[in-house]
């Protein structure tokens, strides 16, 4: 590779983090380069070292506990001069950050300052590197907002981060990253928490901006499907090392390393229906038994098997009937807080759920799916309609009866960390609902039941004594599942319960939910914005938009023959790979 086309060169980079007990090697002797105009994808699970690599390039590794042990990070200026970023002082690296190399972080809400307007934050970033007036910086910010396709740029300039949607906040972050015309843009999981439709528009936007600005991009994600949409070349990272590299098409069509094969296989497929998803451990432990795409014949559900299963489900009477449910939230304005209008989060929804069924509820953020789930459990008050559970009207029963009923109706929330008390051990968190509902005679019996539940969710007894912060995201979600099982429910609402997880951990949790369903005969409402996950889990699928049901029917039928334009848009937005 000619030095003229080279923009960044990382040689033998090693990064350690010091904990109380040991040194953890986060990045282990990796080397790669980035050419002018190239989009390089770095893919791997949480803990693989991809984000630490990006932070090392930006010199944002906090010391202590982190430290670059060895290696060079060479940046080549337009004249071809080599500057080793790893040797620069904190003062000198400031002139590179934002101006030569910019970064978009995974969670825009934590990257944007909540006490300043979005516009002023970008004005500040521009004036830090450019000697221009506030007025000129504001004009440039409005231009950038137009360029990243933000609606009402002048209004957004004066808005605070909490007033914007997730997709809008991410566009503000992209505008900030572009504000000083950087040569390299590092995007660290910029679409992970977004709806598939918003994700698609952000990816298209980044591709267009990359061409217009002639930038190079390092795009970091755990999802190879997303990488296929944007990157020319790919590095696959596992346990701090690069285990595979090559052109994107080549990696997809002919992966060599078992880990890469596992990453490709554990996304729910769209063309067939599986009994369970392959998981990465299958590939790492015994690759020879698994085909290249992870599918053996015994994993595939035949049309005959599916029809037989559905016949058993739908010949029964519904366990849940929703009739014309309405849930509105008041919009209050003025000095006296008078209600001026209502947000119609759920607007006249009717549907049935059958015993043993998984009903998928899919739609973009703000469509009303989470509010509908919470309305069913009476976690929010409804404004009309009937909720009949086993023919008992939840809307009219007493608080005492509702409390008894809650044993049977449980919910698994999207964010396991915020739904677990950080001050109590996970064992106590699982035992707590048993105590509240006076299940079992004493704590000794309850504790043994918790051990059984931990085993059910594939965690050993030692987890009883751990705190939430000591667990990974996937482990915390398993604890939340165990807690939901503690009261022996028969109806569970899964509210975006896998959306924040790596694709491999997501596959394990989805398999676990299906195994538990078969063992206990659960009925699920499975809420997600990811249509491929909903299709894998569901017997039927309901598509929501603007508080209403857009269409409902057999999950495969809706995917293959969508009736509404909105459903077609959701399907088209799913990253399909190559």
XYZ file of C-alpha atoms in Angstrom:
578
model
C 0.000 0.000 0.000
C 1.413 3.409 -0.973
C 1.999 5.845 1.851
C 0.033 8.442 -0.174
C -3.190 6.414 0.145
C -2.579 5.525 3.801
C -4.336 7.600 6.452
C -4.006 5.571 9.664
C -1.775 2.691 10.675
C -2.096 0.777 13.943
C 0.912 -1.451 14.717
C 1.054 -4.069 17.497
C -1.373 -2.214 19.767
C -1.741 -3.730 23.249
C -3.994 -2.225 25.945
C -4.366 -3.448 29.543
C -6.816 -2.528 32.309
C -5.783 -2.913 35.943
C -8.453 -4.233 38.325
C -8.166 -4.883 42.060
C -7.057 -8.466 41.521
C -5.474 -8.683 38.079
C -4.465 -7.109 34.784
C -7.026 -7.610 32.009
C -5.713 -7.543 28.436
C -8.427 -5.732 26.460
C -6.512 -5.422 23.161
C -3.793 -7.941 22.361
C -1.116 -7.024 19.785
C -3.374 -5.947 16.912
C -2.323 -4.299 13.641
C -4.412 -2.802 10.828
C -4.489 0.163 8.459
C -7.071 2.569 7.050
C -6.873 4.027 3.535
C -8.246 7.339 2.311
C -11.944 7.015 1.449
C -12.207 3.511 2.989
C -14.994 2.305 5.289
C -13.480 -0.244 7.661
C -15.842 -2.338 9.779
C -14.717 -3.718 13.151
C -17.090 -6.389 14.415
C -17.240 -8.445 17.616
C -19.198 -8.937 20.829
C -19.022 -6.816 23.978
C -15.598 -7.330 25.523
C -13.902 -8.200 22.213
C -11.791 -5.025 22.357
C -13.318 -3.086 19.459
C -14.382 0.013 21.445
C -11.079 0.047 23.392
C -9.287 0.065 20.018
C -11.316 3.127 18.947
C -10.736 4.932 22.263
C -7.001 4.191 22.002
C -6.852 5.869 18.565
C -8.603 8.913 20.083
C -6.314 8.698 23.167
C -9.419 8.583 25.371
C -8.360 5.571 27.468
C -8.565 6.679 31.087
C -5.279 6.082 32.920
C -5.608 4.472 35.438
C -7.167 1.902 35.111
C -6.363 1.591 31.372
C -2.956 1.861 29.733
C -1.531 1.474 26.223
C 1.250 -1.038 26.923
C 2.832 -1.091 23.469
C 2.298 -0.248 19.812
C 2.091 2.737 17.488
C -0.912 4.662 16.184
C 0.394 6.483 13.113
C -1.630 9.242 11.449
C -0.492 10.421 7.989
C -1.085 14.096 7.184
C -1.843 15.333 3.589
C 1.911 15.648 2.901
C 2.502 12.026 3.919
C 4.222 12.930 7.203
C 3.783 10.331 9.939
C 2.598 11.414 13.409
C 2.506 8.794 16.183
C -0.615 9.676 18.163
C 0.420 7.395 21.024
C 3.395 9.669 21.780
C 1.552 13.007 21.755
C 0.935 14.947 24.968
C -2.671 15.534 26.109
C -2.363 19.160 24.951
C -1.186 18.211 21.438
C -3.731 15.418 20.961
C -6.510 17.997 21.441
C -5.719 19.512 18.042
C -6.370 16.099 16.424
C -9.586 15.227 18.242
C -12.586 16.570 16.380
C -10.484 18.214 13.675
C -8.536 15.309 12.142
C -10.306 12.360 13.820
C -13.883 12.585 15.143
C -15.957 10.013 17.004
C -19.662 9.197 17.300
C -20.451 7.269 20.476
C -23.022 4.526 20.983
C -25.321 6.380 23.368
C -25.916 9.971 22.214
C -27.807 10.908 25.386
C -24.687 10.384 27.512
C -22.458 12.106 24.919
C -24.556 15.272 24.644
C -24.586 17.687 27.573
C -28.169 17.801 28.946
C -27.887 21.407 30.201
C -26.920 22.988 26.849
C -28.986 23.229 23.674
C -27.937 20.965 20.803
C -26.998 23.953 18.636
C -24.757 25.585 21.218
C -22.845 22.345 21.758
C -21.941 22.234 18.059
C -21.123 25.953 17.959
C -18.670 25.317 20.815
C -17.083 22.365 18.949
C -16.648 24.497 15.809
C -15.153 27.507 17.629
C -12.718 25.294 19.531
C -10.943 24.460 16.241
C -11.897 27.350 13.938
C -11.337 31.068 14.420
C -14.860 32.229 13.464
C -17.593 34.300 15.112
C -20.550 32.838 17.004
C -22.860 34.027 14.224
C -20.843 32.204 11.526
C -20.622 29.080 13.717
C -24.413 29.142 14.152
C -24.915 29.439 10.382
C -22.577 26.481 9.841
C -24.453 24.459 12.506
C -27.808 25.086 10.762
C -26.190 24.001 7.451
C -24.930 20.795 9.126
C -28.400 20.079 10.568
C -29.794 20.403 7.043
C -27.061 18.117 5.727
C -27.827 15.365 8.264
C -31.528 15.714 7.327
C -32.787 16.936 10.692
C -36.326 18.356 10.499
C -36.810 22.032 11.514
C -33.061 22.805 11.937
C -33.731 26.168 13.647
C -35.975 24.523 16.259
C -33.475 21.698 16.845
C -30.714 24.287 17.332
C -32.656 25.649 20.344
C -33.755 22.212 21.638
C -32.204 20.276 24.515
C -31.132 16.629 23.980
C -34.035 15.207 26.044
C -36.511 16.872 23.667
C -35.301 14.833 20.669
C -35.894 11.225 19.600
C -33.026 8.691 19.573
C -32.558 9.019 15.804
C -32.531 12.829 15.989
C -29.955 12.799 18.816
C -27.745 10.512 16.733
C -27.995 12.946 13.780
C -26.930 15.793 16.094
C -23.891 13.694 17.094
C -23.072 13.073 13.406
C -23.368 16.828 12.705
C -21.009 17.514 15.622
C -18.522 14.937 14.322
C -18.588 16.535 10.845
C -18.367 20.110 12.117
C -14.603 20.408 11.602
C -14.301 18.347 8.389
C -12.366 15.431 9.922
C -10.381 13.050 7.731
C -11.407 10.035 9.867
C -14.782 9.379 11.472
C -14.985 6.612 14.118
C -18.572 5.428 14.649
C -18.866 3.225 17.754
C -22.130 1.237 17.616
C -23.991 4.335 16.308
C -27.187 2.440 15.403
C -27.409 -0.289 18.066
C -30.284 1.180 20.119
C -32.243 2.460 17.107
C -35.281 1.072 15.276
C -34.467 -0.811 12.057
C -36.021 1.962 9.937
C -34.083 4.719 11.743
C -30.950 2.535 11.587
C -31.365 2.230 7.810
C -31.686 6.010 7.328
C -28.630 6.660 9.565
C -26.543 4.136 7.581
C -27.631 5.691 4.259
C -26.868 9.152 5.637
C -23.372 8.090 6.725
C -22.653 6.528 3.317
C -23.705 9.730 1.533
C -21.734 11.968 3.898
C -18.669 9.766 3.506
C -18.796 10.266 -0.276
C -19.506 14.006 -0.029
C -16.727 14.672 2.501
C -14.270 12.085 1.158
C -13.802 10.802 4.720
C -12.556 7.450 5.909
C -14.802 5.690 8.436
C -14.098 3.089 11.108
C -17.517 1.582 11.825
C -17.797 -0.533 14.989
C -20.702 -2.926 15.661
C -21.573 -6.400 16.984
C -23.865 -7.073 13.997
C -22.330 -8.363 10.759
C -25.646 -7.606 8.994
C -25.110 -3.894 9.666
C -21.455 -4.109 8.555
C -22.604 -5.496 5.176
C -24.650 -2.334 4.610
C -21.729 0.088 4.935
C -18.172 -1.358 5.085
C -15.700 -2.206 2.282
C -13.423 -4.267 4.525
C -13.954 -6.013 7.864
C -11.885 -6.918 10.926
C -13.422 -9.545 13.231
C -12.282 -9.213 16.861
C -12.519 -11.869 19.571
C -11.004 -11.633 23.067
C -8.799 -8.688 22.134
C -7.370 -10.230 18.960
C -8.171 -9.868 15.258
C -9.224 -13.399 14.244
C -10.240 -12.645 10.651
C -9.952 -9.808 8.143
C -10.854 -9.273 4.504
C -13.265 -7.764 2.000
C -16.825 -7.647 3.329
C -18.240 -9.848 0.557
C -15.532 -12.462 1.055
C -16.110 -12.599 4.846
C -19.851 -13.117 4.307
C -19.605 -15.712 1.557
C -16.627 -17.650 2.846
C -15.937 -17.045 6.579
C -12.877 -18.939 7.808
C -12.815 -18.565 11.594
C -15.397 -20.449 13.726
C -16.185 -17.211 15.597
C -17.061 -15.374 12.362
C -19.246 -18.306 11.284
C -21.000 -18.140 14.648
C -21.627 -14.371 14.389
C -23.185 -14.867 10.955
C -25.335 -17.817 12.050
C -26.833 -16.479 15.277
C -28.966 -13.755 13.644
C -32.538 -15.086 13.166
C -32.834 -16.144 9.494
C -35.663 -14.672 7.440
C -36.188 -17.407 4.840
C -36.738 -20.397 7.170
C -38.147 -21.078 10.636
C -35.889 -22.656 13.284
C -36.529 -24.563 16.512
C -33.515 -22.805 18.036
C -30.828 -20.401 16.935
C -27.215 -21.580 16.598
C -24.944 -19.982 19.220
C -21.267 -19.070 18.950
C -20.151 -21.636 21.551
C -21.370 -24.417 19.204
C -18.878 -23.224 16.598
C -15.969 -22.625 18.950
C -16.360 -25.969 20.742
C -17.242 -28.311 17.881
C -17.208 -26.664 14.503
C -17.156 -29.942 12.566
C -20.717 -30.849 13.597
C -22.205 -27.615 12.260
C -22.710 -26.564 8.662
C -21.180 -23.292 7.467
C -24.366 -21.284 8.086
C -24.990 -23.039 11.388
C -28.091 -24.931 10.301
C -28.561 -28.669 10.506
C -31.788 -30.312 9.345
C -32.942 -31.113 12.873
C -32.995 -27.353 13.657
C -35.472 -26.466 10.889
C -39.241 -26.484 11.547
C -41.156 -27.999 8.630
C -44.419 -26.521 7.359
C -46.246 -29.641 8.589
C -44.827 -29.269 12.135
C -45.762 -25.593 12.227
C -49.354 -26.179 11.085
C -49.803 -28.951 13.660
C -48.481 -26.675 16.463
C -50.707 -23.784 15.401
C -53.788 -26.012 15.241
C -53.222 -26.942 18.920
C -52.889 -23.260 19.911
C -55.796 -21.737 18.025
C -58.425 -24.384 18.761
C -58.519 -23.114 22.382
C -60.380 -20.085 23.745
C -58.263 -16.896 24.085
C -56.491 -16.375 27.426
C -56.508 -12.580 26.838
C -59.040 -10.420 24.994
C -58.455 -6.718 24.385
C -61.509 -4.738 23.287
C -61.105 -1.142 22.054
C -58.260 -0.268 24.458
C -57.384 3.422 24.675
C -54.460 4.865 26.667
C -53.958 8.618 26.344
C -51.364 10.856 28.001
C -52.271 14.508 28.690
C -50.099 17.292 27.269
C -50.158 20.109 29.837
C -49.309 23.715 29.114
C -49.655 27.159 30.639
C -49.121 28.555 34.138
C -51.787 26.349 35.728
C -50.793 23.186 33.882
C -54.066 22.860 32.002
C -54.464 19.911 29.640
C -54.264 21.272 26.100
C -54.157 18.012 24.203
C -53.612 14.237 24.483
C -50.994 11.889 23.070
C -53.014 8.888 21.893
C -50.383 6.250 22.704
C -52.867 3.362 22.328
C -55.902 4.243 20.250
C -58.766 1.733 20.004
C -56.776 -1.533 19.955
C -58.582 -4.900 19.892
C -56.882 -8.311 19.725
C -56.932 -11.822 21.237
C -54.024 -13.878 22.600
C -54.326 -17.676 22.849
C -52.882 -20.014 25.534
C -49.389 -21.199 24.549
C -49.080 -18.591 21.801
C -46.302 -16.058 21.276
C -47.866 -12.923 19.827
C -45.216 -10.592 18.411
C -45.844 -6.871 18.718
C -43.660 -4.897 16.323
C -43.295 -1.249 15.324
C -41.029 1.774 15.561
C -40.327 3.690 18.788
C -43.361 5.734 19.759
C -45.878 3.458 18.012
C -47.514 2.493 21.340
C -46.366 -1.125 21.724
C -44.736 -0.680 25.172
C -47.709 1.370 26.424
C -50.056 -1.403 25.266
C -47.998 -3.979 27.214
C -48.096 -1.826 30.355
C -51.826 -1.154 29.910
C -52.517 -4.909 29.942
C -50.698 -5.218 33.293
C -52.374 -2.059 34.658
C -48.971 -0.400 35.086
C -50.548 2.596 33.326
C -54.210 3.610 33.487
C -56.335 3.174 30.378
C -58.944 5.651 29.111
C -61.399 3.110 27.783
C -62.001 -0.438 26.606
C -61.917 -3.877 28.218
C -59.024 -6.161 29.171
C -60.312 -9.685 29.794
C -57.850 -12.212 31.239
C -59.450 -15.666 31.446
C -62.781 -13.794 30.987
C -62.104 -11.659 34.095
C -62.207 -7.898 33.414
C -58.896 -6.470 34.718
C -60.311 -2.950 34.391
C -63.022 -3.481 37.025
C -61.472 -5.849 39.597
C -60.424 -4.643 43.056
C -56.784 -3.862 43.975
C -56.679 -6.995 46.106
C -57.808 -9.176 43.186
C -55.388 -7.402 40.831
C -52.516 -8.137 43.217
C -53.421 -11.844 43.191
C -53.707 -11.784 39.399
C -50.240 -10.239 39.065
C -48.747 -13.603 40.091
C -49.922 -14.943 36.731
C -49.018 -11.877 34.648
C -45.347 -10.885 34.548
C -43.154 -8.547 32.496
C -39.473 -8.657 31.483
C -38.277 -5.100 30.833
C -35.910 -3.807 28.150
C -33.172 -2.558 30.472
C -32.309 -5.190 33.089
C -29.879 -2.856 34.887
C -32.492 -0.199 35.726
C -35.070 -2.837 36.713
C -32.733 -4.446 39.278
C -31.977 -2.766 42.612
C -28.191 -2.119 42.651
C -28.113 -2.362 46.466
C -29.358 -5.948 46.803
C -27.923 -9.212 45.531
C -29.576 -10.849 42.564
C -30.649 -13.761 44.791
C -32.578 -11.340 47.024
C -34.101 -9.684 43.931
C -35.493 -13.036 42.746
C -36.689 -13.969 46.263
C -38.434 -10.616 46.850
C -41.640 -11.318 44.820
C -41.931 -14.736 46.535
C -42.000 -12.952 49.921
C -44.468 -10.291 48.745
C -46.915 -12.960 47.537
C -46.200 -15.233 50.557
C -45.047 -18.167 48.443
C -43.467 -21.077 50.362
C -43.141 -21.429 54.133
C -39.779 -19.781 54.832
C -36.654 -18.213 53.338
C -34.758 -21.497 53.355
C -37.275 -23.050 50.932
C -37.386 -19.822 48.896
C -33.599 -19.822 48.607
C -33.588 -23.390 47.276
C -36.267 -22.339 44.740
C -34.034 -19.436 43.635
C -31.156 -21.885 43.109
C -33.488 -23.954 40.891
C -34.484 -20.852 38.911
C -30.844 -19.823 38.419
C -30.172 -23.273 37.031
C -33.180 -22.908 34.683
C -31.655 -19.747 33.186
C -28.205 -21.382 32.887
C -26.492 -19.623 35.808
C -24.849 -21.431 38.729
C -25.612 -20.949 42.458
C -22.758 -18.462 42.983
C -24.823 -15.796 41.176
C -27.211 -15.701 44.161
C -24.633 -13.624 46.076
C -23.612 -11.257 43.264
C -24.753 -7.682 42.655
C -26.166 -6.428 39.314
C -23.030 -4.380 38.482
C -20.938 -7.571 38.639
C -22.854 -9.171 35.760
C -22.812 -8.764 31.972
C -25.898 -7.514 30.094
C -26.883 -11.040 29.079
C -26.490 -12.349 32.652
C -28.608 -9.487 34.037
C -31.338 -10.274 31.522
C -31.295 -13.933 32.658
C -31.746 -12.735 36.265
C -34.787 -10.682 35.174
C -36.202 -13.783 33.451
C -35.606 -15.842 36.632
C -37.376 -13.141 38.679
C -40.341 -13.191 36.286
C -40.527 -17.001 36.719
C -40.395 -16.782 40.541
C -44.204 -16.542 40.895
C -44.975 -19.392 38.471
C -46.799 -17.130 35.974
C -48.529 -18.378 32.853
C -48.481 -15.115 30.865
C -45.301 -13.061 30.278
C -44.804 -9.797 28.384
C -41.265 -9.445 27.017
C -40.760 -5.726 26.382
C -37.733 -5.247 24.088
C -35.998 -7.765 26.339
C -33.156 -8.566 23.891
C -32.757 -5.273 21.975
C -29.688 -4.078 23.918
C -27.811 -7.415 23.702
C -25.081 -8.618 21.335
C -26.428 -10.846 18.560
C -24.801 -13.938 20.109
C -26.161 -13.252 23.633
C -29.501 -12.358 22.046
C -29.600 -15.814 20.404
C -28.955 -17.507 23.781
C -31.726 -15.498 25.527
C -34.241 -16.139 22.700
C -33.486 -19.875 22.856
C -33.912 -19.775 26.643
C -37.314 -18.029 26.379
C -38.498 -20.661 23.882
C -37.205 -23.550 26.021
C -39.042 -22.156 29.071
C -42.201 -21.689 27.013
C -42.142 -25.343 25.969
C -41.378 -26.533 29.517
C -43.948 -24.397 31.375
C -46.559 -23.787 28.666
C -46.164 -19.994 28.848
C -48.065 -17.489 26.741
C -45.932 -14.554 25.554
C -46.493 -11.120 24.131
C -43.094 -10.397 22.592
C -42.505 -6.678 21.961
C -39.661 -5.542 19.691
C -38.742 -3.113 16.917
C -36.662 -5.867 15.258
C -38.918 -7.715 12.824
C -36.457 -10.589 12.253
C -36.424 -11.376 16.007
C -40.237 -11.104 16.230
C -40.634 -13.424 13.225
C -38.379 -16.047 14.838
C -40.240 -15.943 18.170
C -43.860 -15.480 17.119
C -46.799 -17.572 15.992
C -48.703 -14.441 15.015
C -47.506 -10.887 14.580
C -49.275 -7.559 15.183
C -47.766 -4.480 13.529
C -48.405 -1.201 15.390
C -48.254 2.362 14.064
C -49.443 5.590 15.730
C -51.251 3.735 18.521
C -53.248 1.472 16.207
C -52.862 -2.076 14.881
C -51.776 -1.739 11.250
C -52.142 -5.459 10.505
C -52.226 -8.749 12.411
C -51.858 -12.349 11.278
C -49.541 -15.339 10.889
C -45.932 -14.142 11.375
C -44.581 -15.860 8.229
C -47.559 -14.693 6.171
C -47.068 -11.048 7.203
C -43.332 -11.224 6.470
C -43.786 -12.840 3.036
C -46.947 -10.985 1.988
C -47.268 -7.711 3.943
C -50.515 -5.859 3.286
C -49.558 -2.401 4.537
C -46.923 -0.035 3.159
C -45.671 0.551 6.723
C -45.005 -3.181 7.257
C -43.181 -3.335 3.924
C -40.989 -0.431 5.078
C -40.121 -2.294 8.327
C -39.209 -5.446 6.370
C -37.062 -3.579 3.836
C -35.114 -1.923 6.664
C -33.866 -5.254 8.124
C -30.107 -5.634 7.411
C -30.010 -8.649 5.103
C -26.257 -9.128 4.706
C -24.740 -9.960 1.313
